[in-house]
Amino acid sequence: VQLQASGGGLVQTGGSLRLSCAASGFILNRPSVGWFRQAPGKEREAVACLSTNNDITYYPDFVKGRFTIASDIAKNAVYLQMNNLRPEDTAVYYCATDLRQSSSYALCHSGPENWGQGILVTVSS
């Protein structure tokens, strides 16, 4: 199982970024997948999770209405569209999955088994 994330960078407050995660070694039509982040000095936290078999999503309150997770089964990829970004969204972002877990809610509240490399998102004020 491999997850390759891309799309990070520097953006101003209020701007948008789209993160991509290319999956390999498994088919993205059953397990849940998600995006997590870790800011300096803080614990890693979930920002969006998706059940790829039924498209049920889970978002914590602090990103609801701003972030959207989606998958493209044909490309075996997962995306995170981030709008109205704030300085507090600055963090290293990770895509993750757990082949044993099909629930988006459960994935966001547990520790995924498989992680991609982190990519930095910086939101300037």
PDB file of C-alpha atoms in Angstrom:
ATOM      1  CA  VAL A   1       0.000   0.000   0.000  1.00  0.00           C
ATOM      2  CA  GLN A   2       1.404   3.332  -1.039  1.00  0.00           C
ATOM      3  CA  LEU A   3      -0.014   6.822  -0.865  1.00  0.00           C
ATOM      4  CA  GLN A   4       1.644   9.696  -2.697  1.00  0.00           C
ATOM      5  CA  ALA A   5       0.409  13.151  -1.792  1.00  0.00           C
ATOM      6  CA  SER A   6       0.952  16.326  -3.773  1.00  0.00           C
ATOM      7  CA  GLY A   7      -0.359  19.851  -4.142  1.00  0.00           C
ATOM      8  CA  GLY A   8       0.798  21.634  -1.039  1.00  0.00           C
ATOM      9  CA  GLY A   9       2.282  25.093  -0.985  1.00  0.00           C
ATOM     10  CA  LEU A  10       1.895  28.668   0.151  1.00  0.00           C
ATOM     11  CA  VAL A  11      -1.412  30.489  -0.077  1.00  0.00           C
ATOM     12  CA  GLN A  12      -2.833  33.672   1.375  1.00  0.00           C
ATOM     13  CA  THR A  13      -5.654  33.790   3.893  1.00  0.00           C
ATOM     14  CA  GLY A  14      -8.932  33.184   2.124  1.00  0.00           C
ATOM     15  CA  GLY A  15      -7.284  31.322  -0.719  1.00  0.00           C
ATOM     16  CA  SER A  16      -7.721  27.765  -1.919  1.00  0.00           C
ATOM     17  CA  LEU A  17      -5.563  24.703  -2.462  1.00  0.00           C
ATOM     18  CA  ARG A  18      -6.295  21.239  -3.774  1.00  0.00           C
ATOM     19  CA  LEU A  19      -4.327  18.317  -2.406  1.00  0.00           C
ATOM     20  CA  SER A  20      -4.090  15.067  -4.326  1.00  0.00           C
ATOM     21  CA  CYS A  21      -3.242  11.593  -3.129  1.00  0.00           C
ATOM     22  CA  ALA A  22      -2.412   8.821  -5.586  1.00  0.00           C
ATOM     23  CA  ALA A  23      -3.017   5.363  -4.182  1.00  0.00           C
ATOM     24  CA  SER A  24      -1.276   2.185  -5.288  1.00  0.00           C
ATOM     25  CA  GLY A  25      -1.162  -1.376  -4.056  1.00  0.00           C
ATOM     26  CA  PHE A  26      -4.899  -1.469  -3.364  1.00  0.00           C
ATOM     27  CA  ILE A  27      -8.148  -0.588  -5.075  1.00  0.00           C
ATOM     28  CA  LEU A  28      -9.844   2.554  -3.859  1.00  0.00           C
ATOM     29  CA  ASN A  29     -13.385   1.253  -3.818  1.00  0.00           C
ATOM     30  CA  ARG A  30     -13.729  -0.302  -0.418  1.00  0.00           C
ATOM     31  CA  PRO A  31     -11.588   1.114   2.378  1.00  0.00           C
ATOM     32  CA  SER A  32     -12.053   4.493   3.930  1.00  0.00           C
ATOM     33  CA  VAL A  33      -9.496   7.154   3.149  1.00  0.00           C
ATOM     34  CA  GLY A  34      -8.771  10.409   4.830  1.00  0.00           C
ATOM     35  CA  TRP A  35      -6.682  13.491   5.248  1.00  0.00           C
ATOM     36  CA  PHE A  36      -4.982  14.393   8.492  1.00  0.00           C
ATOM     37  CA  ARG A  37      -2.734  17.245   9.491  1.00  0.00           C
ATOM     38  CA  GLN A  38      -0.181  18.144  12.094  1.00  0.00           C
ATOM     39  CA  ALA A  39       0.733  21.697  12.955  1.00  0.00           C
ATOM     40  CA  PRO A  40       3.967  22.562  14.760  1.00  0.00           C
ATOM     41  CA  GLY A  41       3.696  21.727  18.429  1.00  0.00           C
ATOM     42  CA  LYS A  42       0.287  20.133  18.042  1.00  0.00           C
ATOM     43  CA  GLU A  43      -1.033  16.612  17.779  1.00  0.00           C
ATOM     44  CA  ARG A  44      -2.051  15.116  14.476  1.00  0.00           C
ATOM     45  CA  GLU A  45      -5.749  15.609  13.745  1.00  0.00           C
ATOM     46  CA  ALA A  46      -8.216  14.409  11.150  1.00  0.00           C
ATOM     47  CA  VAL A  47      -9.627  16.947   8.708  1.00  0.00           C
ATOM     48  CA  ALA A  48     -11.687  14.802   6.312  1.00  0.00           C
ATOM     49  CA  CYS A  49     -12.525  11.159   5.795  1.00  0.00           C
ATOM     50  CA  LEU A  50     -14.414   9.338   3.076  1.00  0.00           C
ATOM     51  CA  SER A  51     -15.968   5.922   2.832  1.00  0.00           C
ATOM     52  CA  THR A  52     -15.149   5.066  -0.767  1.00  0.00           C
ATOM     53  CA  ASN A  53     -17.805   2.359  -1.054  1.00  0.00           C
ATOM     54  CA  ASN A  54     -20.744   4.652  -0.256  1.00  0.00           C
ATOM     55  CA  ASP A  55     -19.323   8.197  -0.432  1.00  0.00           C
ATOM     56  CA  ILE A  56     -20.171   8.979   3.182  1.00  0.00           C
ATOM     57  CA  THR A  57     -17.913  11.703   4.476  1.00  0.00           C
ATOM     58  CA  TYR A  58     -16.916  12.951   7.875  1.00  0.00           C
ATOM     59  CA  TYR A  59     -15.531  16.384   8.690  1.00  0.00           C
ATOM     60  CA  PRO A  60     -14.673  17.892  12.045  1.00  0.00           C
ATOM     61  CA  ASP A  61     -16.461  21.152  12.787  1.00  0.00           C
ATOM     62  CA  PHE A  62     -13.421  23.345  12.232  1.00  0.00           C
ATOM     63  CA  VAL A  63     -13.297  22.518   8.501  1.00  0.00           C
ATOM     64  CA  LYS A  64     -16.975  21.969   7.708  1.00  0.00           C
ATOM     65  CA  GLY A  65     -18.076  24.090   4.806  1.00  0.00           C
ATOM     66  CA  ARG A  66     -14.479  24.837   3.783  1.00  0.00           C
ATOM     67  CA  PHE A  67     -12.882  21.453   3.004  1.00  0.00           C
ATOM     68  CA  THR A  68     -14.217  18.767   0.673  1.00  0.00           C
ATOM     69  CA  ILE A  69     -12.852  15.265   0.233  1.00  0.00           C
ATOM     70  CA  ALA A  70     -13.536  13.310  -2.937  1.00  0.00           C
ATOM     71  CA  SER A  71     -12.233  10.261  -4.722  1.00  0.00           C
ATOM     72  CA  ASP A  72     -11.727   9.292  -8.349  1.00  0.00           C
ATOM     73  CA  ILE A  73     -11.943   5.520  -8.512  1.00  0.00           C
ATOM     74  CA  ALA A  74     -10.783   5.442 -12.141  1.00  0.00           C
ATOM     75  CA  LYS A  75      -7.589   7.243 -11.184  1.00  0.00           C
ATOM     76  CA  ASN A  76      -7.323   5.539  -7.772  1.00  0.00           C
ATOM     77  CA  ALA A  77      -6.878   8.943  -6.224  1.00  0.00           C
ATOM     78  CA  VAL A  78      -8.267  11.026  -3.390  1.00  0.00           C
ATOM     79  CA  TYR A  79      -8.471  14.791  -3.281  1.00  0.00           C
ATOM     80  CA  LEU A  80      -8.899  17.450  -0.628  1.00  0.00           C
ATOM     81  CA  GLN A  81     -10.262  20.769  -1.818  1.00  0.00           C
ATOM     82  CA  MET A  82      -9.525  23.445   0.757  1.00  0.00           C
ATOM     83  CA  ASN A  83     -11.267  26.792   0.461  1.00  0.00           C
ATOM     84  CA  ASN A  84     -11.278  29.908   2.607  1.00  0.00           C
ATOM     85  CA  LEU A  85      -7.983  28.892   4.166  1.00  0.00           C
ATOM     86  CA  ARG A  86      -6.905  30.408   7.456  1.00  0.00           C
ATOM     87  CA  PRO A  87      -3.473  30.780   9.045  1.00  0.00           C
ATOM     88  CA  GLU A  88      -4.471  28.103  11.576  1.00  0.00           C
ATOM     89  CA  ASP A  89      -4.777  25.633   8.692  1.00  0.00           C
ATOM     90  CA  THR A  90      -1.010  25.782   8.308  1.00  0.00           C
ATOM     91  CA  ALA A  91       0.279  22.265   8.856  1.00  0.00           C
ATOM     92  CA  VAL A  92       1.798  19.209   7.283  1.00  0.00           C
ATOM     93  CA  TYR A  93      -1.027  17.280   5.635  1.00  0.00           C
ATOM     94  CA  TYR A  94      -1.130  13.509   5.221  1.00  0.00           C
ATOM     95  CA  CYS A  95      -3.408  11.195   3.312  1.00  0.00           C
ATOM     96  CA  ALA A  96      -4.085   7.883   5.001  1.00  0.00           C
ATOM     97  CA  THR A  97      -6.118   4.741   4.755  1.00  0.00           C
ATOM     98  CA  ASP A  98      -6.854   1.550   6.593  1.00  0.00           C
ATOM     99  CA  LEU A  99      -7.791  -1.486   4.502  1.00  0.00           C
ATOM    100  CA  ARG A 100      -9.637  -2.933   7.501  1.00  0.00           C
ATOM    101  CA  GLN A 101     -11.810   0.125   7.919  1.00  0.00           C
ATOM    102  CA  SER A 102     -14.709   1.115   5.665  1.00  0.00           C
ATOM    103  CA  SER A 103     -16.264   3.762   7.913  1.00  0.00           C
ATOM    104  CA  SER A 104     -15.215   7.355   7.351  1.00  0.00           C
ATOM    105  CA  TYR A 105     -16.180   8.311  10.904  1.00  0.00           C
ATOM    106  CA  ALA A 106     -14.186   5.439  12.371  1.00  0.00           C
ATOM    107  CA  LEU A 107     -11.130   6.227  10.268  1.00  0.00           C
ATOM    108  CA  CYS A 108     -11.129   9.843  11.380  1.00  0.00           C
ATOM    109  CA  HIS A 109     -11.340   8.773  15.023  1.00  0.00           C
ATOM    110  CA  SER A 110      -8.826   5.952  14.927  1.00  0.00           C
ATOM    111  CA  GLY A 111      -5.263   5.655  13.824  1.00  0.00           C
ATOM    112  CA  PRO A 112      -5.045   4.702  10.133  1.00  0.00           C
ATOM    113  CA  GLU A 113      -2.710   1.887   9.312  1.00  0.00           C
ATOM    114  CA  ASN A 114      -1.200   3.332   6.140  1.00  0.00           C
ATOM    115  CA  TRP A 115       0.141   6.844   5.701  1.00  0.00           C
ATOM    116  CA  GLY A 116       1.469   8.818   2.798  1.00  0.00           C
ATOM    117  CA  GLN A 117       4.300  11.262   3.103  1.00  0.00           C
ATOM    118  CA  GLY A 118       3.386  14.643   4.505  1.00  0.00           C
ATOM    119  CA  ILE A 119       3.092  17.762   2.434  1.00  0.00           C
ATOM    120  CA  LEU A 120       3.322  21.274   3.789  1.00  0.00           C
ATOM    121  CA  VAL A 121       0.488  23.746   3.509  1.00  0.00           C
ATOM    122  CA  THR A 122       1.286  27.275   4.625  1.00  0.00           C
ATOM    123  CA  VAL A 123      -1.393  29.944   4.893  1.00  0.00           C
ATOM    124  CA  SER A 124      -0.040  33.450   5.238  1.00  0.00           C
ATOM    125  CA  SER A 125      -1.949  36.167   7.059  1.00  0.00           C
TER     126      SER A 125
END
